Amino acid sequence: MTDFPLTLAQYREAYASGALTPAQAVREVYRRIAAHDDPAVFLALRPEAEVAAEAADLPRGPLHGIPVAVKDNIDVAGLPTTCACPDYARLATQDAAVVARLRQAGALIIGKTNLDQFATGLVGMRSPYGVPRNTLDPALVPGGSSSGSAVAVAAGLVPLALGTDTAGSGRVPAGLNNIVGLKPTLGALSTRGVVPACRTLDCVSVFALTAADAFVGFSALAGFDAADPFSRPVPVGRPGPHPRRIGVPDAASRRFAGDALSEAAFDAALADLEALGATLVPVDLTPFFTAAALLYDGPWVAERWEAIRGFITASPEALHPVTRAITERATAFSAADAFAGRYRLAELRRATEPVWQGIDALCVPTFPRPQTVAALAADPIGPNAELGTYTNFVNLLDLCALSVPSRPRADGRPAGLTLIAPAGRDAALIALGDALHRAGGTPMGATGAP
């Protein structure tokens, strides 16, 4: 189909006009998946006939007839949940809460996508099932941990996908594939039925080709879940006029690892911000970066151990070597260390609070520079850590974030932006994110469509 829809708005228009039915959409989606010829994107697909049969009688919700991919640490009834670890695989007997909401909204669940094992990584290369190809440049890592979900959207296979985000897993792969990644306020989307990484910091994220589509997905999935002890009532809100006072890294807080092309691309994006009427306010990010260091250098790594304690204790050899090395660092921390970490984080949260009195949102690079597959092969840890420079502090400080495509580097490689705001202000980021995406002229993912 030459005019097959890409965005949610295009799907709705095609259905309303009668140009397309959900059953026809299912057929085309499966054809595209087969033609994409990258077996590392999906780890499991539901039978096409089963999904087509569902398409005949879908709820008329906000996601009616929208094909959706789901990261493989989120349960989908009838499909295995592997977390990219074959020995861990188990058949899910019921849907995760967010998947149940997808169905209630009329979505079509297509299958489960690849990830960095146990959602530990920002590179998308820590999976025994292979590495999904970056849709823009196969020499680059796809980003993780939600690698398969980001690639599925960027390649135009599905218009919406679910990931998870603890340290940037819903933002970094979005930035590396020119799509939108919405990291919601903690607790806004239920994590019941999601295999945890760091349970106190985890959230389900949304990938889409546009900021508007990401917000539709977020709105359909958000809601308090009394059965999830980490759920909380968070107002969804509605996108309105975009924020005007935008914090940006001050001179001492700019971290590009010496990459002049990435820094120049960020400066071009800041010029777009000013052209859109924003006032740029330099911000010292030192306390934010200090908070970020707690995630892997502090006791929060023990949460990753706790999430799979029984499994890693019984079968340590079943883990990817890098995943195991990171997780086993938890044994170096004591209960006293955990409390000390909580106290330090409370101090840093208080230290960052005044920043928000002077700005409406913060704009940072999604990552300092794109990383290559070759660089990760030479050093599996260093480049991964660098990718989290501007993402690791967000969940720790209870902030929401929106990663959007921006002006590419001079060599054509991606250089995304992330907008950040305090908890509960997810909707406030959408209009500005959409405007920046348009101003940069970046196509939607790898589709070539504006």
mmCIF file of C-alpha atoms in Angstrom, residues 40-345:
data_model
loop_
_atom_site.group_PDB
_atom_site.id
_atom_site.type_symbol
_atom_site.label_atom_id
_atom_site.label_comp_id
_atom_site.label_asym_id
_atom_site.label_seq_id
_atom_site.Cartn_x
_atom_site.Cartn_y
_atom_site.Cartn_z
ATOM 1 C CA ALA A 40 16.313 -8.936 16.024
ATOM 2 C CA VAL A 41 13.444 -6.422 16.312
ATOM 3 C CA PHE A 42 10.600 -8.718 17.408
ATOM 4 C CA LEU A 43 11.168 -11.613 19.787
ATOM 5 C CA ALA A 44 7.617 -12.915 19.426
ATOM 6 C CA LEU A 45 4.735 -12.114 17.088
ATOM 7 C CA ARG A 46 1.129 -12.991 17.722
ATOM 8 C CA PRO A 47 -0.345 -15.109 14.903
ATOM 9 C CA GLU A 48 -1.544 -12.792 12.152
ATOM 10 C CA ALA A 49 -4.872 -14.616 11.861
ATOM 11 C CA GLU A 50 -5.508 -14.150 15.583
ATOM 12 C CA VAL A 51 -4.871 -10.411 15.424
ATOM 13 C CA ALA A 52 -6.950 -10.078 12.243
ATOM 14 C CA ALA A 53 -9.851 -11.829 13.955
ATOM 15 C CA GLU A 54 -9.651 -9.349 16.840
ATOM 16 C CA ALA A 55 -9.635 -6.497 14.342
ATOM 17 C CA ALA A 56 -13.175 -7.330 13.321
ATOM 18 C CA ASP A 57 -14.617 -6.350 16.710
ATOM 19 C CA LEU A 58 -12.502 -3.721 18.449
ATOM 20 C CA PRO A 59 -13.575 -1.252 21.135
ATOM 21 C CA ARG A 60 -14.131 2.247 19.760
ATOM 22 C CA GLY A 61 -11.525 3.767 22.014
ATOM 23 C CA PRO A 62 -8.806 6.354 21.413
ATOM 24 C CA LEU A 63 -6.496 3.687 19.937
ATOM 25 C CA HIS A 64 -9.106 1.943 17.784
ATOM 26 C CA GLY A 65 -7.312 -0.177 15.180
ATOM 27 C CA ILE A 66 -3.832 1.101 16.079
ATOM 28 C CA PRO A 67 -1.116 -1.597 15.822
ATOM 29 C CA VAL A 68 1.156 -1.540 18.882
ATOM 30 C CA ALA A 69 4.402 -3.327 19.767
ATOM 31 C CA VAL A 70 5.289 -4.129 23.388
ATOM 32 C CA LYS A 71 8.734 -4.402 24.956
ATOM 33 C CA ASP A 72 9.488 -7.931 26.130
ATOM 34 C CA ASN A 73 9.658 -7.143 29.820
ATOM 35 C CA ILE A 74 5.938 -6.292 29.775
ATOM 36 C CA ASP A 75 3.507 -9.208 29.993
ATOM 37 C CA VAL A 76 1.172 -9.963 27.074
ATOM 38 C CA ALA A 77 -1.127 -12.890 27.768
ATOM 39 C CA GLY A 78 -0.314 -15.892 25.601
ATOM 40 C CA LEU A 79 3.203 -14.727 24.698
ATOM 41 C CA PRO A 80 6.468 -15.469 26.491
ATOM 42 C CA THR A 81 8.128 -12.801 28.582
ATOM 43 C CA THR A 82 11.872 -13.314 28.178
ATOM 44 C CA CYS A 83 13.503 -10.008 29.209
ATOM 45 C CA ALA A 84 16.029 -11.070 26.525
ATOM 46 C CA CYS A 85 17.150 -14.001 28.680
ATOM 47 C CA PRO A 86 16.151 -17.417 27.260
ATOM 48 C CA ASP A 87 16.505 -19.239 30.592
ATOM 49 C CA TYR A 88 14.199 -16.724 32.261
ATOM 50 C CA ALA A 89 11.419 -17.076 29.667
ATOM 51 C CA ARG A 90 7.927 -17.798 30.946
ATOM 52 C CA LEU A 91 4.513 -17.744 29.302
ATOM 53 C CA ALA A 92 2.443 -14.794 30.478
ATOM 54 C CA THR A 93 -1.012 -15.865 31.593
ATOM 55 C CA GLN A 94 -2.449 -12.370 31.843
ATOM 56 C CA ASP A 95 -1.789 -8.931 30.446
ATOM 57 C CA ALA A 96 0.184 -6.278 32.247
ATOM 58 C CA ALA A 97 -2.059 -3.427 33.352
ATOM 59 C CA VAL A 98 -0.888 -1.173 30.510
ATOM 60 C CA VAL A 99 -1.508 -3.908 27.936
ATOM 61 C CA ALA A 100 -5.026 -4.390 29.302
ATOM 62 C CA ARG A 101 -5.547 -0.655 28.852
ATOM 63 C CA LEU A 102 -4.257 -0.894 25.284
ATOM 64 C CA ARG A 103 -6.892 -3.492 24.509
ATOM 65 C CA GLN A 104 -9.626 -1.454 26.205
ATOM 66 C CA ALA A 105 -8.611 1.521 24.046
ATOM 67 C CA GLY A 106 -9.043 -0.584 20.885
ATOM 68 C CA ALA A 107 -5.382 -1.216 20.078
ATOM 69 C CA LEU A 108 -4.085 -4.244 18.197
ATOM 70 C CA ILE A 109 -1.208 -5.939 20.034
ATOM 71 C CA ILE A 110 1.222 -7.186 17.377
ATOM 72 C CA GLY A 111 4.103 -8.708 19.336
ATOM 73 C CA LYS A 112 7.009 -8.399 21.757
ATOM 74 C CA THR A 113 10.205 -6.483 21.018
ATOM 75 C CA ASN A 114 13.872 -6.975 21.817
ATOM 76 C CA LEU A 115 15.711 -5.174 24.618
ATOM 77 C CA ASP A 116 18.928 -4.952 26.550
ATOM 78 C CA GLN A 117 18.662 -7.929 28.890
ATOM 79 C CA PHE A 118 16.576 -7.187 31.980
ATOM 80 C CA ALA A 119 16.344 -3.582 30.756
ATOM 81 C CA THR A 120 19.950 -2.982 31.812
ATOM 82 C CA GLY A 121 21.643 -0.794 29.232
ATOM 83 C CA LEU A 122 21.213 2.195 26.944
ATOM 84 C CA VAL A 123 22.806 0.661 23.845
ATOM 85 C CA GLY A 124 20.490 -2.115 22.613
ATOM 86 C CA MET A 125 23.403 -4.532 22.233
ATOM 87 C CA ARG A 126 23.013 -6.697 25.346
ATOM 88 C CA SER A 127 20.674 -9.338 24.012
ATOM 89 C CA PRO A 128 21.358 -12.943 23.018
ATOM 90 C CA TYR A 129 18.663 -12.535 20.358
ATOM 91 C CA GLY A 130 20.771 -10.142 18.307
ATOM 92 C CA VAL A 131 21.035 -6.379 17.889
ATOM 93 C CA PRO A 132 18.230 -4.483 16.119
ATOM 94 C CA ARG A 133 19.720 -2.316 13.391
ATOM 95 C CA ASN A 134 19.703 1.418 13.915
ATOM 96 C CA THR A 135 17.220 2.643 11.296
ATOM 97 C CA LEU A 136 19.268 5.704 10.349
ATOM 98 C CA ASP A 137 22.802 4.319 10.271
ATOM 99 C CA PRO A 138 23.664 0.633 10.834
ATOM 100 C CA ALA A 139 27.067 1.680 12.161
ATOM 101 C CA LEU A 140 25.329 3.260 15.171
ATOM 102 C CA VAL A 141 23.898 1.420 18.143
ATOM 103 C CA PRO A 142 20.070 1.388 18.132
ATOM 104 C CA GLY A 143 19.909 2.580 21.724
ATOM 105 C CA GLY A 144 18.353 0.731 24.611
ATOM 106 C CA SER A 145 17.163 -0.773 26.587
ATOM 107 C CA SER A 146 13.960 -0.435 24.519
ATOM 108 C CA SER A 147 15.783 -1.094 21.250
ATOM 109 C CA GLY A 148 13.183 -3.199 19.435
ATOM 110 C CA SER A 149 10.277 -0.904 20.265
ATOM 111 C CA ALA A 150 12.128 2.181 19.025
ATOM 112 C CA VAL A 151 13.240 0.497 15.797
ATOM 113 C CA ALA A 152 9.731 -0.866 15.126
ATOM 114 C CA VAL A 153 8.311 2.659 15.250
ATOM 115 C CA ALA A 154 11.181 4.343 13.406
ATOM 116 C CA ALA A 155 10.954 1.826 10.564
ATOM 117 C CA GLY A 156 7.234 2.512 10.161
ATOM 118 C CA LEU A 157 6.257 -1.035 11.174
ATOM 119 C CA VAL A 158 3.886 0.164 13.904
ATOM 120 C CA PRO A 159 2.869 3.725 14.820
ATOM 121 C CA LEU A 160 3.066 3.174 18.579
ATOM 122 C CA ALA A 161 5.164 1.017 20.908
ATOM 123 C CA LEU A 162 5.642 0.578 24.623
ATOM 124 C CA GLY A 163 9.040 0.603 26.279
ATOM 125 C CA THR A 164 10.226 1.079 29.806
ATOM 126 C CA ASP A 165 12.457 3.780 31.226
ATOM 127 C CA THR A 166 14.586 3.749 34.370
ATOM 128 C CA ALA A 167 17.740 5.538 33.254
ATOM 129 C CA GLY A 168 16.846 6.715 29.748
ATOM 130 C CA SER A 169 15.633 3.541 28.031
ATOM 131 C CA GLY A 170 12.596 5.358 26.632
ATOM 132 C CA ARG A 171 14.554 8.405 25.478
ATOM 133 C CA VAL A 172 17.994 7.369 24.200
ATOM 134 C CA PRO A 173 16.721 4.891 21.545
ATOM 135 C CA ALA A 174 14.147 7.475 20.473
ATOM 136 C CA GLY A 175 16.884 10.050 19.943
ATOM 137 C CA LEU A 176 19.096 7.606 18.057
ATOM 138 C CA ASN A 177 16.261 6.720 15.639
ATOM 139 C CA ASN A 178 14.629 10.155 15.085
ATOM 140 C CA ILE A 179 11.388 9.374 16.876
ATOM 141 C CA VAL A 180 9.589 10.663 19.970
ATOM 142 C CA GLY A 181 9.988 9.036 23.380
ATOM 143 C CA LEU A 182 7.704 10.089 26.228
ATOM 144 C CA LYS A 183 8.983 9.218 29.705
ATOM 145 C CA PRO A 184 5.963 9.848 31.909
ATOM 146 C CA THR A 185 5.805 10.985 35.482
ATOM 147 C CA LEU A 186 6.584 8.078 37.812
ATOM 148 C CA GLY A 187 3.405 6.241 38.749
ATOM 149 C CA ALA A 188 1.253 7.765 36.005
ATOM 150 C CA LEU A 189 1.219 4.456 34.106
ATOM 151 C CA SER A 190 0.901 1.240 36.081
ATOM 152 C CA THR A 191 3.938 -1.035 36.165
ATOM 153 C CA ARG A 192 1.926 -4.052 37.346
ATOM 154 C CA GLY A 193 2.883 -6.929 35.064
ATOM 155 C CA VAL A 194 6.232 -5.341 34.132
ATOM 156 C CA VAL A 195 9.416 -7.169 35.138
ATOM 157 C CA PRO A 196 11.194 -4.496 37.186
ATOM 158 C CA ALA A 197 14.667 -3.098 36.749
ATOM 159 C CA CYS A 198 14.624 -0.599 39.626
ATOM 160 C CA ARG A 199 11.091 -0.808 40.906
ATOM 161 C CA THR A 200 11.053 2.577 42.637
ATOM 162 C CA LEU A 201 12.249 4.316 39.451
ATOM 163 C CA ASP A 202 10.684 2.309 36.608
ATOM 164 C CA CYS A 203 8.024 3.666 34.309
ATOM 165 C CA VAL A 204 6.384 2.482 31.095
ATOM 166 C CA SER A 205 7.354 4.764 28.209
ATOM 167 C CA VAL A 206 5.694 5.508 24.879
ATOM 168 C CA PHE A 207 7.364 5.624 21.442
ATOM 169 C CA ALA A 208 5.705 7.342 18.479
ATOM 170 C CA LEU A 209 6.585 9.244 15.328
ATOM 171 C CA THR A 210 5.153 12.522 16.660
ATOM 172 C CA ALA A 211 4.760 14.186 20.039
ATOM 173 C CA ALA A 212 0.992 14.349 19.542
ATOM 174 C CA ASP A 213 0.803 10.587 18.963
ATOM 175 C CA ALA A 214 2.924 9.886 22.036
ATOM 176 C CA PHE A 215 0.551 11.954 24.133
ATOM 177 C CA VAL A 216 -2.506 10.107 22.785
ATOM 178 C CA GLY A 217 -0.867 6.847 23.811
ATOM 179 C CA PHE A 218 0.046 8.237 27.226
ATOM 180 C CA SER A 219 -3.485 9.534 27.790
ATOM 181 C CA ALA A 220 -5.019 6.174 26.908
ATOM 182 C CA LEU A 221 -2.736 4.297 29.305
ATOM 183 C CA ALA A 222 -2.568 6.667 32.272
ATOM 184 C CA GLY A 223 -4.628 6.041 35.378
ATOM 185 C CA PHE A 224 -4.313 5.106 39.011
ATOM 186 C CA ASP A 225 -3.975 1.360 39.677
ATOM 187 C CA ALA A 226 -4.685 0.449 43.305
ATOM 188 C CA ALA A 227 -3.129 -2.983 42.713
ATOM 189 C CA ASP A 228 0.239 -1.364 41.906
ATOM 190 C CA PRO A 229 1.846 -0.009 45.093
ATOM 191 C CA PHE A 230 3.916 2.447 43.045
ATOM 192 C CA SER A 231 0.967 3.853 41.109
ATOM 193 C CA ARG A 232 -0.276 7.314 42.003
ATOM 194 C CA PRO A 233 -2.979 9.604 40.654
ATOM 195 C CA VAL A 234 -1.328 11.920 38.135
ATOM 196 C CA PRO A 235 -3.457 14.398 36.169
ATOM 197 C CA VAL A 236 -3.058 13.789 32.448
ATOM 198 C CA GLY A 237 -3.813 17.370 31.488
ATOM 199 C CA ARG A 238 -4.034 18.732 27.968
ATOM 200 C CA PRO A 239 -1.299 20.196 25.788
ATOM 201 C CA GLY A 240 -1.491 23.974 25.781
ATOM 202 C CA PRO A 241 0.736 26.903 24.868
ATOM 203 C CA HIS A 242 4.323 25.800 25.079
ATOM 204 C CA PRO A 243 6.479 26.908 28.012
ATOM 205 C CA ARG A 244 8.506 30.075 27.461
ATOM 206 C CA ARG A 245 11.269 30.082 30.097
ATOM 207 C CA ILE A 246 13.545 27.251 29.062
ATOM 208 C CA GLY A 247 16.538 26.215 31.104
ATOM 209 C CA VAL A 248 19.599 25.087 29.145
ATOM 210 C CA PRO A 249 22.971 23.764 30.355
ATOM 211 C CA ASP A 250 25.308 26.581 31.326
ATOM 212 C CA ALA A 251 28.831 26.638 29.899
ATOM 213 C CA ALA A 252 30.224 24.380 32.626
ATOM 214 C CA SER A 253 27.358 21.868 32.242
ATOM 215 C CA ARG A 254 27.773 21.232 28.521
ATOM 216 C CA ARG A 255 28.934 17.664 28.024
ATOM 217 C CA PHE A 256 29.561 16.511 24.456
ATOM 218 C CA ALA A 257 32.705 14.418 25.009
ATOM 219 C CA GLY A 258 34.586 16.784 22.713
ATOM 220 C CA ASP A 259 32.226 16.170 19.784
ATOM 221 C CA ALA A 260 31.957 19.485 17.941
ATOM 222 C CA LEU A 261 29.285 18.222 15.532
ATOM 223 C CA SER A 262 26.895 17.283 18.337
ATOM 224 C CA GLU A 263 27.503 20.570 20.137
ATOM 225 C CA ALA A 264 26.849 22.552 16.944
ATOM 226 C CA ALA A 265 23.603 20.657 16.389
ATOM 227 C CA PHE A 266 22.500 21.500 19.932
ATOM 228 C CA ASP A 267 23.303 25.179 19.366
ATOM 229 C CA ALA A 268 21.185 25.101 16.194
ATOM 230 C CA ALA A 269 18.310 23.630 18.221
ATOM 231 C CA LEU A 270 18.684 26.389 20.815
ATOM 232 C CA ALA A 271 18.363 28.910 17.996
ATOM 233 C CA ASP A 272 15.105 27.192 17.042
ATOM 234 C CA LEU A 273 13.938 27.536 20.636
ATOM 235 C CA GLU A 274 14.595 31.267 20.591
ATOM 236 C CA ALA A 275 12.869 31.605 17.221
ATOM 237 C CA LEU A 276 9.829 29.951 18.795
ATOM 238 C CA GLY A 277 9.731 32.711 21.399
ATOM 239 C CA ALA A 278 11.527 30.977 24.258
ATOM 240 C CA THR A 279 13.769 32.767 26.724
ATOM 241 C CA LEU A 280 16.861 30.674 27.393
ATOM 242 C CA VAL A 281 18.012 30.534 31.007
ATOM 243 C CA PRO A 282 21.477 29.024 31.742
ATOM 244 C CA VAL A 283 21.280 26.367 34.462
ATOM 245 C CA ASP A 284 24.046 24.806 36.502
ATOM 246 C CA LEU A 285 23.379 21.074 36.168
ATOM 247 C CA THR A 286 25.946 20.022 38.771
ATOM 248 C CA PRO A 287 23.377 18.744 41.315
ATOM 249 C CA PHE A 288 21.522 16.928 38.525
ATOM 250 C CA PHE A 289 24.695 15.158 37.408
ATOM 251 C CA THR A 290 25.532 14.330 41.026
ATOM 252 C CA ALA A 291 22.133 12.699 41.402
ATOM 253 C CA ALA A 292 22.667 10.764 38.166
ATOM 254 C CA ALA A 293 25.829 9.192 39.566
ATOM 255 C CA LEU A 294 23.791 7.519 42.308
ATOM 256 C CA LEU A 295 22.021 5.283 39.801
ATOM 257 C CA TYR A 296 24.942 2.999 38.985
ATOM 258 C CA ASP A 297 27.663 4.140 41.373
ATOM 259 C CA GLY A 298 25.315 4.102 44.363
ATOM 260 C CA PRO A 299 23.031 1.573 46.049
ATOM 261 C CA TRP A 300 20.249 1.762 43.447
ATOM 262 C CA VAL A 301 22.055 -0.959 41.539
ATOM 263 C CA ALA A 302 20.896 -3.222 44.380
ATOM 264 C CA GLU A 303 17.337 -2.775 43.102
ATOM 265 C CA ARG A 304 18.390 -4.500 39.885
ATOM 266 C CA TRP A 305 19.702 -7.393 41.965
ATOM 267 C CA GLU A 306 16.521 -7.573 44.021
ATOM 268 C CA ALA A 307 14.359 -7.650 40.889
ATOM 269 C CA ILE A 308 15.923 -10.950 39.752
ATOM 270 C CA ARG A 309 17.544 -12.120 42.986
ATOM 271 C CA GLY A 310 16.215 -15.674 42.878
ATOM 272 C CA PHE A 311 17.087 -16.110 39.221
ATOM 273 C CA ILE A 312 20.586 -14.628 39.280
ATOM 274 C CA THR A 313 21.451 -16.548 42.441
ATOM 275 C CA ALA A 314 20.327 -19.847 40.965
ATOM 276 C CA SER A 315 21.560 -19.300 37.387
ATOM 277 C CA PRO A 316 24.190 -16.546 37.205
ATOM 278 C CA GLU A 317 25.665 -18.066 34.041
ATOM 279 C CA ALA A 318 22.334 -17.507 32.245
ATOM 280 C CA LEU A 319 22.864 -13.738 32.164
ATOM 281 C CA HIS A 320 24.611 -11.721 29.479
ATOM 282 C CA PRO A 321 28.166 -11.112 30.770
ATOM 283 C CA VAL A 322 27.760 -7.334 30.913
ATOM 284 C CA THR A 323 24.332 -7.533 32.553
ATOM 285 C CA ARG A 324 25.694 -9.940 35.134
ATOM 286 C CA ALA A 325 28.741 -7.790 35.881
ATOM 287 C CA ILE A 326 26.591 -4.699 36.445
ATOM 288 C CA THR A 327 23.990 -6.490 38.556
ATOM 289 C CA GLU A 328 26.477 -8.334 40.750
ATOM 290 C CA ARG A 329 27.967 -4.995 41.830
ATOM 291 C CA ALA A 330 24.935 -4.775 44.113
ATOM 292 C CA THR A 331 26.576 -7.156 46.568
ATOM 293 C CA ALA A 332 29.083 -4.432 47.479
ATOM 294 C CA PHE A 333 26.352 -2.289 49.070
ATOM 295 C CA SER A 334 24.861 -2.686 52.538
ATOM 296 C CA ALA A 335 21.468 -1.733 53.936
ATOM 297 C CA ALA A 336 23.180 1.257 55.559
ATOM 298 C CA ASP A 337 24.469 2.295 52.133
ATOM 299 C CA ALA A 338 20.924 2.178 50.800
ATOM 300 C CA PHE A 339 19.718 4.577 53.491
ATOM 301 C CA ALA A 340 22.711 6.845 52.952
ATOM 302 C CA GLY A 341 21.851 6.935 49.254
ATOM 303 C CA ARG A 342 18.238 7.879 50.017
ATOM 304 C CA TYR A 343 19.415 10.699 52.286
ATOM 305 C CA ARG A 344 21.824 11.994 49.656
ATOM 306 C CA LEU A 345 19.121 11.906 46.989
#
